[in-house]
Amino acid sequence: MSPNNQPSLSAQSVDVPSGTYVNDPTHSNLLWKVSHFGLSTYIGRFNGISATLDLNADDITQSSLTATVDTASVDTNYPATDKSFDDEIESDMFLNTAEFPEATFVSKSIEVTGENTGKVTGDLTLHGQTHEEVMDVTFNTALNPHPMTQKPAIGFSGTMTIDRTKYGIDQLAGP
């Protein structure tokens, strides 16, 4: 345990067995945010996400992560009734979900950077284009067993900042 009584993550080991772990959709969120012309930050989410972690518990850096997002599952929580902002984001103006129904992230390397932190470098495919991106991750905890499922579970949080114009999504992009 670390000084704050949380399990720690190291390149050497983590306290759950090696194996394949999949995200629990009822406890998974993929939020996105974009600057609204510098005036405010608009936040939305994707409701359809699946992720698989092939965990090497003896050496976390030898693990791999794959995530797939249903781009048509965008949820903008747009409060007005003048239009469907979800439909606008899904249209060819932005995500073009008819042509590109999925976005994927496939890890290439995992680096432990601190007691409970790391970086996952991988290929993000969005809008038909693939570019290398880096996700900053925080190890939340490992439970063995999880009190409800009685199976091992592991939790992470991650953030990634991308330039959408690099993926050909440049409508209404700032200077």
PDB file of C-alpha atoms in Angstrom:
ATOM      1  CA  MET A   1       0.000   0.000   0.000  1.00  0.00           C
ATOM      2  CA  SER A   2       1.090   3.529  -0.694  1.00  0.00           C
ATOM      3  CA  PRO A   3       1.193   6.209   1.992  1.00  0.00           C
ATOM      4  CA  ASN A   4      -2.375   7.275   1.125  1.00  0.00           C
ATOM      5  CA  ASN A   5      -3.576   3.683   1.721  1.00  0.00           C
ATOM      6  CA  GLN A   6      -4.168   3.026  -1.967  1.00  0.00           C
ATOM      7  CA  PRO A   7      -2.594   0.064  -3.750  1.00  0.00           C
ATOM      8  CA  SER A   8       0.384   1.110  -5.794  1.00  0.00           C
ATOM      9  CA  LEU A   9       1.251   0.235  -9.351  1.00  0.00           C
ATOM     10  CA  SER A  10       4.746  -0.622 -10.377  1.00  0.00           C
ATOM     11  CA  ALA A  11       6.479  -1.951 -13.435  1.00  0.00           C
ATOM     12  CA  GLN A  12       6.989  -5.122 -11.449  1.00  0.00           C
ATOM     13  CA  SER A  13       3.477  -6.147 -10.392  1.00  0.00           C
ATOM     14  CA  VAL A  14      -0.156  -5.399  -9.588  1.00  0.00           C
ATOM     15  CA  ASP A  15      -2.342  -7.277  -7.082  1.00  0.00           C
ATOM     16  CA  VAL A  16      -4.728  -9.044  -9.482  1.00  0.00           C
ATOM     17  CA  PRO A  17      -4.023 -12.029 -11.725  1.00  0.00           C
ATOM     18  CA  SER A  18      -2.747 -11.625 -15.259  1.00  0.00           C
ATOM     19  CA  GLY A  19      -5.430 -12.030 -17.887  1.00  0.00           C
ATOM     20  CA  THR A  20      -7.960 -10.227 -20.015  1.00  0.00           C
ATOM     21  CA  TYR A  21     -10.071  -7.555 -18.346  1.00  0.00           C
ATOM     22  CA  VAL A  22     -12.967  -5.813 -20.105  1.00  0.00           C
ATOM     23  CA  ASN A  23     -14.605  -2.561 -19.119  1.00  0.00           C
ATOM     24  CA  ASP A  24     -17.877  -2.567 -17.216  1.00  0.00           C
ATOM     25  CA  PRO A  25     -20.188  -0.388 -19.356  1.00  0.00           C
ATOM     26  CA  THR A  26     -22.165   0.697 -16.296  1.00  0.00           C
ATOM     27  CA  HIS A  27     -19.006   2.158 -14.760  1.00  0.00           C
ATOM     28  CA  SER A  28     -17.240   3.427 -17.889  1.00  0.00           C
ATOM     29  CA  ASN A  29     -17.363   6.943 -19.257  1.00  0.00           C
ATOM     30  CA  LEU A  30     -15.730   8.555 -22.225  1.00  0.00           C
ATOM     31  CA  LEU A  31     -16.099  12.305 -21.976  1.00  0.00           C
ATOM     32  CA  TRP A  32     -14.901  14.799 -24.554  1.00  0.00           C
ATOM     33  CA  LYS A  33     -14.609  18.533 -24.424  1.00  0.00           C
ATOM     34  CA  VAL A  34     -14.004  21.206 -27.008  1.00  0.00           C
ATOM     35  CA  SER A  35     -13.514  24.938 -26.781  1.00  0.00           C
ATOM     36  CA  HIS A  36     -16.551  26.886 -27.993  1.00  0.00           C
ATOM     37  CA  PHE A  37     -14.685  29.732 -29.733  1.00  0.00           C
ATOM     38  CA  GLY A  38     -12.784  30.348 -26.489  1.00  0.00           C
ATOM     39  CA  LEU A  39     -15.974  31.463 -24.746  1.00  0.00           C
ATOM     40  CA  SER A  40     -16.660  28.227 -22.896  1.00  0.00           C
ATOM     41  CA  THR A  41     -15.814  24.546 -22.893  1.00  0.00           C
ATOM     42  CA  TYR A  42     -18.472  22.236 -24.272  1.00  0.00           C
ATOM     43  CA  ILE A  43     -18.531  18.743 -22.725  1.00  0.00           C
ATOM     44  CA  GLY A  44     -20.150  15.657 -24.229  1.00  0.00           C
ATOM     45  CA  ARG A  45     -19.771  11.925 -23.988  1.00  0.00           C
ATOM     46  CA  PHE A  46     -19.891   8.721 -25.943  1.00  0.00           C
ATOM     47  CA  ASN A  47     -22.231   6.087 -24.544  1.00  0.00           C
ATOM     48  CA  GLY A  48     -20.867   3.147 -26.538  1.00  0.00           C
ATOM     49  CA  ILE A  49     -17.362   2.184 -25.480  1.00  0.00           C
ATOM     50  CA  SER A  50     -15.685  -1.165 -25.131  1.00  0.00           C
ATOM     51  CA  ALA A  51     -12.167  -1.629 -23.808  1.00  0.00           C
ATOM     52  CA  THR A  52      -9.974  -4.652 -23.225  1.00  0.00           C
ATOM     53  CA  LEU A  53      -6.864  -4.723 -21.084  1.00  0.00           C
ATOM     54  CA  ASP A  54      -4.606  -7.726 -21.557  1.00  0.00           C
ATOM     55  CA  LEU A  55      -2.850  -7.445 -18.223  1.00  0.00           C
ATOM     56  CA  ASN A  56       0.575  -8.801 -17.412  1.00  0.00           C
ATOM     57  CA  ALA A  57       0.359  -8.514 -13.629  1.00  0.00           C
ATOM     58  CA  ASP A  58       4.063  -9.251 -13.199  1.00  0.00           C
ATOM     59  CA  ASP A  59       5.149  -6.406 -15.493  1.00  0.00           C
ATOM     60  CA  ILE A  60       2.438  -3.869 -16.296  1.00  0.00           C
ATOM     61  CA  THR A  61       4.599  -2.406 -19.097  1.00  0.00           C
ATOM     62  CA  GLN A  62       4.093  -5.659 -21.010  1.00  0.00           C
ATOM     63  CA  SER A  63       0.295  -5.239 -20.953  1.00  0.00           C
ATOM     64  CA  SER A  64      -1.823  -3.980 -23.845  1.00  0.00           C
ATOM     65  CA  LEU A  65      -4.988  -1.929 -24.168  1.00  0.00           C
ATOM     66  CA  THR A  66      -7.547  -1.759 -26.956  1.00  0.00           C
ATOM     67  CA  ALA A  67     -10.611   0.502 -26.919  1.00  0.00           C
ATOM     68  CA  THR A  68     -13.397   0.952 -29.446  1.00  0.00           C
ATOM     69  CA  VAL A  69     -15.931   3.776 -29.460  1.00  0.00           C
ATOM     70  CA  ASP A  70     -19.251   3.768 -31.296  1.00  0.00           C
ATOM     71  CA  THR A  71     -19.039   7.278 -32.754  1.00  0.00           C
ATOM     72  CA  ALA A  72     -22.820   7.378 -33.283  1.00  0.00           C
ATOM     73  CA  SER A  73     -23.307   7.035 -29.516  1.00  0.00           C
ATOM     74  CA  VAL A  74     -22.436  10.706 -28.997  1.00  0.00           C
ATOM     75  CA  ASP A  75     -24.474  12.413 -26.271  1.00  0.00           C
ATOM     76  CA  THR A  76     -24.174  16.203 -26.143  1.00  0.00           C
ATOM     77  CA  ASN A  77     -26.878  16.848 -23.539  1.00  0.00           C
ATOM     78  CA  TYR A  78     -27.898  19.814 -25.675  1.00  0.00           C
ATOM     79  CA  PRO A  79     -30.649  21.546 -23.692  1.00  0.00           C
ATOM     80  CA  ALA A  80     -32.313  23.575 -26.456  1.00  0.00           C
ATOM     81  CA  THR A  81     -34.990  22.254 -28.830  1.00  0.00           C
ATOM     82  CA  ASP A  82     -33.903  24.139 -31.973  1.00  0.00           C
ATOM     83  CA  LYS A  83     -31.867  21.203 -33.337  1.00  0.00           C
ATOM     84  CA  SER A  84     -30.348  17.853 -32.502  1.00  0.00           C
ATOM     85  CA  PHE A  85     -26.763  18.671 -31.596  1.00  0.00           C
ATOM     86  CA  ASP A  86     -26.057  14.911 -31.392  1.00  0.00           C
ATOM     87  CA  ASP A  87     -27.080  14.599 -35.058  1.00  0.00           C
ATOM     88  CA  GLU A  88     -24.886  17.558 -35.977  1.00  0.00           C
ATOM     89  CA  ILE A  89     -21.820  16.048 -34.275  1.00  0.00           C
ATOM     90  CA  GLU A  90     -22.564  12.679 -35.945  1.00  0.00           C
ATOM     91  CA  SER A  91     -22.954  14.314 -39.396  1.00  0.00           C
ATOM     92  CA  ASP A  92     -20.244  14.722 -42.018  1.00  0.00           C
ATOM     93  CA  MET A  93     -19.721  18.208 -40.609  1.00  0.00           C
ATOM     94  CA  PHE A  94     -17.776  16.577 -37.754  1.00  0.00           C
ATOM     95  CA  LEU A  95     -17.535  12.814 -37.051  1.00  0.00           C
ATOM     96  CA  ASN A  96     -19.260  11.467 -40.187  1.00  0.00           C
ATOM     97  CA  THR A  97     -20.442   8.408 -38.289  1.00  0.00           C
ATOM     98  CA  ALA A  98     -22.112   6.946 -41.390  1.00  0.00           C
ATOM     99  CA  GLU A  99     -18.699   6.529 -43.002  1.00  0.00           C
ATOM    100  CA  PHE A 100     -16.634   6.140 -39.810  1.00  0.00           C
ATOM    101  CA  PRO A 101     -18.815   4.300 -37.261  1.00  0.00           C
ATOM    102  CA  GLU A 102     -15.945   3.510 -34.897  1.00  0.00           C
ATOM    103  CA  ALA A 103     -12.916   5.149 -33.355  1.00  0.00           C
ATOM    104  CA  THR A 104     -10.230   2.852 -31.954  1.00  0.00           C
ATOM    105  CA  PHE A 105      -7.205   3.142 -29.725  1.00  0.00           C
ATOM    106  CA  VAL A 106      -4.614   0.352 -29.758  1.00  0.00           C
ATOM    107  CA  SER A 107      -1.693   0.619 -27.371  1.00  0.00           C
ATOM    108  CA  LYS A 108       1.882   0.287 -28.565  1.00  0.00           C
ATOM    109  CA  SER A 109       3.649   0.800 -25.237  1.00  0.00           C
ATOM    110  CA  ILE A 110       2.923   1.374 -21.571  1.00  0.00           C
ATOM    111  CA  GLU A 111       5.230   3.355 -19.321  1.00  0.00           C
ATOM    112  CA  VAL A 112       4.939   3.626 -15.532  1.00  0.00           C
ATOM    113  CA  THR A 113       5.700   7.223 -14.579  1.00  0.00           C
ATOM    114  CA  GLY A 114       4.884   7.295 -10.871  1.00  0.00           C
ATOM    115  CA  GLU A 115       3.424   5.355  -7.995  1.00  0.00           C
ATOM    116  CA  ASN A 116      -0.081   5.310  -9.541  1.00  0.00           C
ATOM    117  CA  THR A 117       0.487   6.930 -12.936  1.00  0.00           C
ATOM    118  CA  GLY A 118       1.590   6.012 -16.406  1.00  0.00           C
ATOM    119  CA  LYS A 119       1.514   6.823 -20.093  1.00  0.00           C
ATOM    120  CA  VAL A 120      -0.034   4.617 -22.749  1.00  0.00           C
ATOM    121  CA  THR A 121       1.196   5.362 -26.250  1.00  0.00           C
ATOM    122  CA  GLY A 122      -0.891   3.994 -29.063  1.00  0.00           C
ATOM    123  CA  ASP A 123      -2.549   4.453 -32.413  1.00  0.00           C
ATOM    124  CA  LEU A 124      -5.812   6.373 -32.426  1.00  0.00           C
ATOM    125  CA  THR A 125      -7.946   5.855 -35.505  1.00  0.00           C
ATOM    126  CA  LEU A 126     -10.599   8.536 -35.863  1.00  0.00           C
ATOM    127  CA  HIS A 127     -12.434   9.763 -38.935  1.00  0.00           C
ATOM    128  CA  GLY A 128     -10.525   7.252 -41.072  1.00  0.00           C
ATOM    129  CA  GLN A 129      -7.081   8.505 -40.081  1.00  0.00           C
ATOM    130  CA  THR A 130      -4.575   6.972 -37.662  1.00  0.00           C
ATOM    131  CA  HIS A 131      -2.083   8.920 -35.594  1.00  0.00           C
ATOM    132  CA  GLU A 132       0.001   8.103 -32.557  1.00  0.00           C
ATOM    133  CA  GLU A 133      -1.340   9.634 -29.344  1.00  0.00           C
ATOM    134  CA  VAL A 134      -0.434   9.411 -25.662  1.00  0.00           C
ATOM    135  CA  MET A 135      -2.923   8.799 -22.871  1.00  0.00           C
ATOM    136  CA  ASP A 136      -2.021   9.805 -19.324  1.00  0.00           C
ATOM    137  CA  VAL A 137      -3.411   7.142 -16.986  1.00  0.00           C
ATOM    138  CA  THR A 138      -4.016   6.874 -13.275  1.00  0.00           C
ATOM    139  CA  PHE A 139      -4.296   3.522 -11.557  1.00  0.00           C
ATOM    140  CA  ASN A 140      -7.409   3.798  -9.366  1.00  0.00           C
ATOM    141  CA  THR A 141      -7.352   0.473  -7.524  1.00  0.00           C
ATOM    142  CA  ALA A 142      -7.364  -3.292  -7.847  1.00  0.00           C
ATOM    143  CA  LEU A 143      -9.847  -5.485  -6.014  1.00  0.00           C
ATOM    144  CA  ASN A 144      -9.330  -9.189  -5.570  1.00  0.00           C
ATOM    145  CA  PRO A 145     -12.102 -10.055  -5.261  1.00  0.00           C
ATOM    146  CA  HIS A 146     -14.539  -7.315  -6.245  1.00  0.00           C
ATOM    147  CA  PRO A 147     -17.165  -7.284  -3.447  1.00  0.00           C
ATOM    148  CA  MET A 148     -20.107  -7.731  -5.831  1.00  0.00           C
ATOM    149  CA  THR A 149     -18.818 -10.004  -8.594  1.00  0.00           C
ATOM    150  CA  GLN A 150     -16.340 -11.930  -6.435  1.00  0.00           C
ATOM    151  CA  LYS A 151     -13.905 -11.741  -9.367  1.00  0.00           C
ATOM    152  CA  PRO A 152     -10.689  -9.745  -9.702  1.00  0.00           C
ATOM    153  CA  ALA A 153     -11.152  -6.194 -11.008  1.00  0.00           C
ATOM    154  CA  ILE A 154      -8.834  -3.329 -11.854  1.00  0.00           C
ATOM    155  CA  GLY A 155      -9.666   0.326 -12.422  1.00  0.00           C
ATOM    156  CA  PHE A 156      -7.935   3.090 -14.362  1.00  0.00           C
ATOM    157  CA  SER A 157      -8.729   6.634 -15.430  1.00  0.00           C
ATOM    158  CA  GLY A 158      -7.152   8.263 -18.446  1.00  0.00           C
ATOM    159  CA  THR A 159      -6.959  11.552 -20.309  1.00  0.00           C
ATOM    160  CA  MET A 160      -5.820  12.314 -23.826  1.00  0.00           C
ATOM    161  CA  THR A 161      -5.680  15.621 -25.674  1.00  0.00           C
ATOM    162  CA  ILE A 162      -5.868  15.507 -29.450  1.00  0.00           C
ATOM    163  CA  ASP A 163      -5.976  18.020 -32.265  1.00  0.00           C
ATOM    164  CA  ARG A 164      -9.115  17.061 -34.211  1.00  0.00           C
ATOM    165  CA  THR A 165      -7.893  18.904 -37.308  1.00  0.00           C
ATOM    166  CA  LYS A 166      -5.097  16.350 -37.619  1.00  0.00           C
ATOM    167  CA  TYR A 167      -7.891  13.795 -38.254  1.00  0.00           C
ATOM    168  CA  GLY A 168      -9.564  15.915 -40.912  1.00  0.00           C
ATOM    169  CA  ILE A 169     -12.262  17.250 -38.570  1.00  0.00           C
ATOM    170  CA  ASP A 170     -11.695  20.949 -39.102  1.00  0.00           C
ATOM    171  CA  GLN A 171     -15.178  22.440 -39.360  1.00  0.00           C
ATOM    172  CA  LEU A 172     -15.397  25.461 -37.019  1.00  0.00           C
ATOM    173  CA  ALA A 173     -11.873  24.829 -35.720  1.00  0.00           C
ATOM    174  CA  GLY A 174     -10.204  27.819 -34.164  1.00  0.00           C
ATOM    175  CA  PRO A 175      -7.133  29.531 -35.520  1.00  0.00           C
TER     176      PRO A 175
END
